[in-house]
Coordinates of C-alpha atoms and ligand atoms in Angstrom, one line a residue:
M1 CA 58.3 86.4 46.8
T2 CA 59.4 84.8 50.1
W3 CA 56.7 83.2 52.3
Y4 CA 57.0 82.5 56.0
I5 CA 55.9 80.0 58.6
R6 CA 56.6 80.5 62.3
G7 CA 56.4 78.7 65.5
D8 CA 58.4 75.8 67.1
I9 CA 60.8 74.3 64.6
F10 CA 61.4 70.6 65.3
T11 CA 65.1 69.8 65.1
G12 CA 65.1 66.2 66.3
E13 CA 66.8 67.3 69.5
G14 CA 63.9 69.4 70.5
F15 CA 62.1 72.6 69.4
E16 CA 63.5 76.0 68.5
R17 CA 61.3 79.0 68.5
G18 CA 61.7 80.9 65.2
Y19 CA 60.6 81.1 61.6
I20 CA 61.4 79.7 58.1
G21 CA 61.3 81.7 54.9
F22 CA 60.8 79.8 51.6
K23 CA 60.7 80.6 48.0
D24 CA 60.3 78.5 44.8
G25 CA 60.3 75.3 46.8
R26 CA 63.5 76.0 48.7
I27 CA 64.1 77.3 52.2
V28 CA 65.9 80.6 52.1
E29 CA 65.8 81.8 55.7
H30 CA 65.8 80.0 59.1
N31 CA 66.0 82.4 62.0
S32 CA 64.8 83.2 65.5
G33 CA 62.7 86.4 66.0
T34 CA 60.0 87.7 63.7
P35 CA 59.8 87.3 59.9
S36 CA 59.8 90.4 57.7
G37 CA 57.0 89.2 55.4
R38 CA 53.7 87.5 55.4
T39 CA 53.3 84.4 57.6
V40 CA 51.2 81.7 56.0
A41 CA 51.0 79.3 59.0
E42 CA 51.9 79.0 62.6
G43 CA 52.5 75.9 64.8
Y44 CA 54.9 73.1 65.1
I45 CA 57.2 73.1 62.1
V46 CA 58.1 69.5 61.3
P47 CA 59.9 67.9 58.3
C48 CA 57.5 66.0 56.1
F49 CA 56.7 62.5 57.4
V50 CA 58.1 59.1 56.5
N51 CA 55.8 56.2 56.7
A52 CA 58.4 53.4 57.4
H53 CA 56.2 50.4 56.6
T54 CA 53.4 50.0 54.1
H55 CA 51.9 47.3 51.9
I56 CA 49.8 49.4 49.6
G57 CA 49.3 46.6 47.1
D58 CA 46.4 45.3 49.2
S59 CA 44.6 48.7 49.4
F60 CA 41.9 47.4 47.0
I61 CA 40.8 44.9 49.5
R62 CA 39.6 47.6 52.0
K63 CA 37.1 48.8 49.4
K64 CA 35.5 45.4 49.3
N65 CA 34.2 45.7 52.9
I66 CA 34.6 42.0 53.6
D67 CA 35.0 40.5 57.0
L68 CA 38.7 39.7 57.1
P69 CA 40.1 36.9 59.3
R70 CA 41.8 38.4 62.4
D71 CA 44.6 35.9 62.3
V72 CA 48.1 36.8 61.0
V73 CA 48.7 33.5 59.2
E74 CA 45.2 33.2 57.8
L75 CA 45.2 36.7 56.4
V76 CA 48.7 37.8 55.5
A77 CA 51.2 35.0 55.6
P78 CA 52.5 34.1 52.1
P79 CA 51.6 32.2 50.1
H80 CA 48.2 30.9 51.4
G81 CA 47.0 33.9 53.4
L82 CA 43.7 35.3 52.1
K83 CA 45.4 38.6 51.0
H84 CA 47.8 36.7 48.7
K85 CA 44.9 34.7 47.2
M86 CA 43.0 38.0 46.6
L87 CA 46.1 39.6 45.1
R88 CA 46.5 36.7 42.7
E89 CA 42.8 36.9 41.6
A90 CA 42.7 40.7 41.3
S91 CA 43.3 42.5 38.0
E92 CA 46.3 44.7 37.6
D93 CA 44.0 47.8 37.2
E94 CA 42.2 47.0 40.4
I95 CA 45.4 46.7 42.4
I96 CA 46.9 49.9 40.8
D97 CA 43.7 51.9 41.5
G98 CA 43.9 50.8 45.2
M99 CA 47.5 51.9 45.3
I100 CA 46.7 55.3 43.8
G101 CA 44.1 55.8 46.5
S102 CA 46.6 55.1 49.2
I103 CA 49.3 57.3 47.7
D104 CA 46.8 60.2 47.6
V105 CA 46.0 59.6 51.3
M106 CA 49.7 59.8 52.1
I107 CA 50.3 63.0 50.0
K108 CA 47.3 64.8 51.6
S109 CA 48.5 63.9 55.1
G110 CA 52.1 65.2 54.9
V111 CA 53.9 61.9 54.0
S112 CA 56.8 62.7 51.6
H113 CA 58.4 59.3 51.8
F114 CA 57.1 55.8 52.3
C115 CA 58.7 52.4 52.4
D116 CA 56.6 49.8 50.7
F117 CA 57.0 46.1 51.1
R118 CA 56.2 45.1 47.6
E119 CA 54.8 41.7 47.0
N120 CA 54.7 39.8 43.7
G121 CA 58.3 40.1 42.4
I122 CA 59.1 42.3 39.5
D123 CA 55.5 42.6 38.5
G124 CA 54.7 44.1 41.9
I125 CA 57.5 46.7 41.4
H126 CA 56.1 47.7 38.0
M127 CA 52.6 48.1 39.4
L128 CA 53.8 50.4 42.1
K129 CA 55.8 52.4 39.7
K130 CA 52.8 52.9 37.5
A131 CA 50.7 54.0 40.5
L132 CA 53.4 56.5 41.4
D133 CA 53.5 58.1 38.0
G134 CA 53.2 61.9 38.3
K135 CA 52.7 61.8 42.1
K136 CA 54.5 64.1 44.5
I137 CA 55.9 61.5 46.8
F138 CA 59.1 59.4 47.1
S139 CA 58.9 55.7 47.5
I140 CA 61.5 53.3 48.9
I141 CA 60.5 50.1 47.3
L142 CA 61.5 46.9 49.0
S143 CA 60.7 44.0 46.8
R144 CA 60.4 40.3 47.3
P145 CA 60.7 37.2 45.2
Q146 CA 57.7 35.4 43.8
K147 CA 58.3 32.3 45.7
S148 CA 59.9 31.8 49.2
E149 CA 63.2 30.7 47.7
Y150 CA 66.5 32.2 46.5
D151 CA 66.9 32.5 42.8
K152 CA 70.1 34.4 42.0
K153 CA 68.8 35.8 38.7
E154 CA 65.5 37.0 40.1
I155 CA 67.2 38.7 43.1
E156 CA 69.5 40.4 40.6
I157 CA 66.6 41.8 38.7
L158 CA 64.7 42.8 41.8
L159 CA 67.7 44.7 43.2
E160 CA 68.2 46.5 39.9
N161 CA 64.6 47.7 40.0
S162 CA 64.1 48.5 43.6
D163 CA 65.8 49.9 46.7
G164 CA 66.2 46.5 48.4
I165 CA 64.4 43.5 49.7
G166 CA 61.6 43.4 52.3
L167 CA 60.5 39.9 53.4
S168 CA 57.8 38.4 55.6
S169 CA 59.6 36.6 58.4
I170 CA 62.1 33.8 59.0
S171 CA 59.2 31.5 60.0
D172 CA 57.9 31.6 56.4
W173 CA 61.2 30.6 55.0
E174 CA 63.8 27.9 54.8
Y175 CA 66.6 29.7 56.7
P176 CA 69.4 29.0 54.2
E177 CA 67.3 30.6 51.4
I178 CA 66.6 33.8 53.3
K179 CA 70.3 34.0 54.3
K180 CA 71.4 33.9 50.7
I181 CA 69.0 36.7 49.8
A182 CA 70.2 38.8 52.7
E183 CA 73.8 38.3 51.7
H184 CA 73.1 39.1 48.1
T185 CA 71.3 42.3 49.0
R186 CA 74.1 43.4 51.2
R187 CA 76.7 42.8 48.5
K188 CA 74.7 45.2 46.3
K189 CA 74.6 47.7 49.2
K190 CA 70.8 47.8 49.2
I191 CA 68.3 47.7 52.1
F192 CA 67.4 44.4 53.6
A193 CA 64.5 44.3 56.1
L194 CA 62.0 41.8 57.4
H195 CA 59.2 41.2 59.8
G196 CA 60.2 39.8 63.2
S197 CA 58.5 38.2 66.1
E198 CA 55.0 39.4 65.1
A199 CA 52.6 36.6 66.4
V200 CA 55.3 34.3 67.8
R201 CA 58.7 34.9 69.1
E202 CA 61.5 34.2 66.6
D203 CA 65.1 33.5 67.2
I204 CA 66.9 36.9 67.5
D205 CA 70.3 35.4 66.7
L206 CA 69.0 34.0 63.4
I207 CA 67.3 37.4 62.6
L208 CA 70.4 39.4 63.5
D209 CA 72.7 37.1 61.4
L210 CA 70.8 38.4 58.4
K211 CA 72.1 41.9 59.3
P212 CA 68.8 43.7 58.5
S213 CA 68.6 47.5 58.2
F214 CA 65.5 47.5 60.4
L215 CA 62.8 45.1 61.7
I216 CA 59.0 45.3 61.6
H217 CA 56.8 44.6 64.6
M218 CA 58.9 42.7 67.3
I219 CA 55.7 42.3 69.3
K220 CA 56.7 39.0 70.9
A221 CA 60.3 40.1 71.4
T222 CA 61.7 39.8 74.9
E223 CA 63.6 42.6 76.6
S224 CA 67.0 40.9 75.7
D225 CA 65.9 40.6 72.1
L226 CA 65.1 44.3 72.0
I227 CA 68.4 45.2 73.7
R228 CA 70.2 43.0 71.1
A229 CA 68.5 45.0 68.3
R230 CA 69.5 48.3 69.9
E231 CA 73.1 47.1 70.4
N232 CA 73.2 46.3 66.7
N233 CA 71.7 49.7 65.8
I234 CA 68.6 48.1 64.3
P235 CA 65.4 50.2 64.6
V236 CA 62.0 48.6 65.0
V237 CA 59.0 49.7 63.0
V238 CA 55.8 49.5 65.0
C239 CA 52.4 49.5 63.4
P240 CA 50.0 49.4 66.4
R241 CA 46.7 49.8 64.5
S242 CA 47.4 46.8 62.3
N243 CA 48.6 44.8 65.4
A244 CA 45.3 45.7 67.1
F245 CA 43.3 44.3 64.2
F246 CA 44.9 40.9 65.0
G247 CA 44.4 41.3 68.7
L248 CA 48.2 41.9 69.2
K249 CA 49.8 44.7 71.1
P250 CA 53.5 45.6 71.0
D251 CA 55.1 46.2 74.4
I252 CA 55.8 49.7 73.6
K253 CA 56.8 50.7 77.1
L254 CA 59.4 47.9 77.1
M255 CA 60.6 49.1 73.7
R256 CA 61.0 52.6 75.1
Q257 CA 62.9 51.4 78.2
T258 CA 65.3 49.4 76.1
G259 CA 66.2 52.5 74.1
V260 CA 65.7 50.7 70.7
D261 CA 65.0 53.2 68.0
I262 CA 61.3 53.2 67.0
M263 CA 59.8 54.1 63.7
L264 CA 56.2 54.1 62.7
G265 CA 54.4 52.4 59.8
T266 CA 50.8 51.7 58.8
D267 CA 51.3 48.2 57.5
N268 CA 48.6 46.6 55.4
A269 CA 46.6 49.3 53.6
M270 CA 43.6 46.9 53.6
L271 CA 43.4 47.4 57.4
S272 CA 44.1 51.1 57.9
P273 CA 44.7 54.0 55.5
P274 CA 48.5 54.9 55.3
N275 CA 48.2 58.1 57.3
V276 CA 51.2 57.9 59.6
L277 CA 50.1 60.9 61.7
D278 CA 47.0 58.9 62.7
E279 CA 49.3 56.0 63.7
L280 CA 51.3 58.5 65.8
K281 CA 48.2 59.7 67.5
Y282 CA 47.1 56.1 68.2
L283 CA 50.5 55.3 69.7
K284 CA 50.4 58.5 71.8
N285 CA 47.1 57.3 73.4
M286 CA 48.6 53.8 73.9
C287 CA 51.7 55.1 75.8
R288 CA 51.4 58.4 77.5
E289 CA 55.1 58.3 78.5
F290 CA 56.3 59.3 75.1
S291 CA 57.1 63.0 74.7
L292 CA 56.1 64.8 71.5
K293 CA 59.8 65.0 70.6
E294 CA 60.0 61.2 70.8
L295 CA 56.9 60.7 68.8
L296 CA 57.8 63.1 66.0
N297 CA 61.2 61.6 65.7
M298 CA 59.6 58.2 64.9
I299 CA 58.1 59.7 61.7
T300 CA 60.9 62.1 60.7
Y301 CA 64.6 61.9 61.7
I302 CA 64.9 58.3 62.8
P303 CA 63.4 56.8 59.6
R304 CA 65.3 59.3 57.5
K305 CA 68.5 58.0 59.0
A306 CA 67.5 54.4 58.7
L307 CA 66.5 54.8 55.0
N308 CA 69.5 57.0 54.1
L309 CA 67.3 60.0 53.2
D310 CA 68.2 63.6 53.3
Y311 CA 68.8 64.5 57.0
N312 CA 69.5 68.2 57.0
I313 CA 66.0 69.2 56.1
L314 CA 64.9 72.4 57.7
G315 CA 68.1 74.4 56.9
V316 CA 68.7 77.1 54.4
N317 CA 69.0 75.7 50.8
S318 CA 67.1 72.5 51.6
L319 CA 63.8 71.7 49.8
A320 CA 60.8 73.3 51.4
D321 CA 59.5 69.9 52.6
F322 CA 57.7 70.6 55.8
V323 CA 54.4 70.3 57.6
V324 CA 53.0 72.8 60.1
L325 CA 50.9 71.2 62.8
D326 CA 48.3 72.8 65.0
K327 CA 49.8 72.8 68.5
K328 CA 46.7 71.5 70.2
S329 CA 45.2 69.0 67.8
L330 CA 48.4 68.1 65.9
K331 CA 46.4 68.5 62.7
P332 CA 48.4 69.7 59.6
V333 CA 47.5 73.3 58.9
Y334 CA 50.0 73.7 56.1
I335 CA 51.8 71.1 54.0
S336 CA 54.4 72.8 51.9
Y337 CA 54.3 70.7 48.7
L338 CA 50.5 70.9 48.5
E339 CA 50.7 74.7 48.2
T340 CA 51.8 76.5 45.1
K341 CA 54.0 79.0 46.9
Ligands
ZN1 ZN1 54.1 44.3 57.1

């Protein structure tokens, strides 16, 4: 039996009024007009979301309800930041339980793909894979070495077991070491990404010489830094709720003016749950200039392109991977993979 959803279908370029018919997990019709069968939901029809930046390994810390320091270096900078100390002291089960909680939050909120910056080398990759067991979600795992140095063998193993490398920032590294890792990752045609200019401005030339697939934060980036990123087709992932925790605020209007591609991430799961739609709503309140089309692109087509994911997603024969949003509240009223139809 074919089921239908109708409303404004989001194409990335804008919205098309119409309907989608789906059957056994696949889209079988995509048309304008009125569907011939039962409509199960109505609203904005949007591809499932991509959360472009998470660290779900620290989810367990949120449950502890402790007063975390509101300073980037004190809390999250490797290796001495409090989070890394807590990760070292926690048991594997505790970390994995926290990850499972965050994965469930994402699944229930319409996130079909998330890009996790995995700490703790190969062990960190294995923990995430255990947490993902049997879950209806796709992960893009960007791993990192145990220590802030290049070890050819270790990188080899990490790249064999993950989608690429995701590092903290050039300030935490001896530059020649990070350069070797970036080059090694590129030779293997995997993703290389890193945090940039989060609490202090970092040298954009040194960052761009690493040829990253995308950058995280860029809060302290200047207009010319952002233009350089755009000219090099490097999107920026913004995580405004995590930034706010540290008293930081990305210059989102400037980013918009420079035309750099923006994606959304939820950053450390110990700070906010990885519901990327909540991040979108937060950003919407921060910057009223963004149209709904611009906002939705940040969690759908732009990250899909940057992460080499399936791009033709609401057409006939594609997987029925969509969310229907209420047009007023933007709350999901139907998430395809949560239904049995
Ligand atoms: Zn991060």
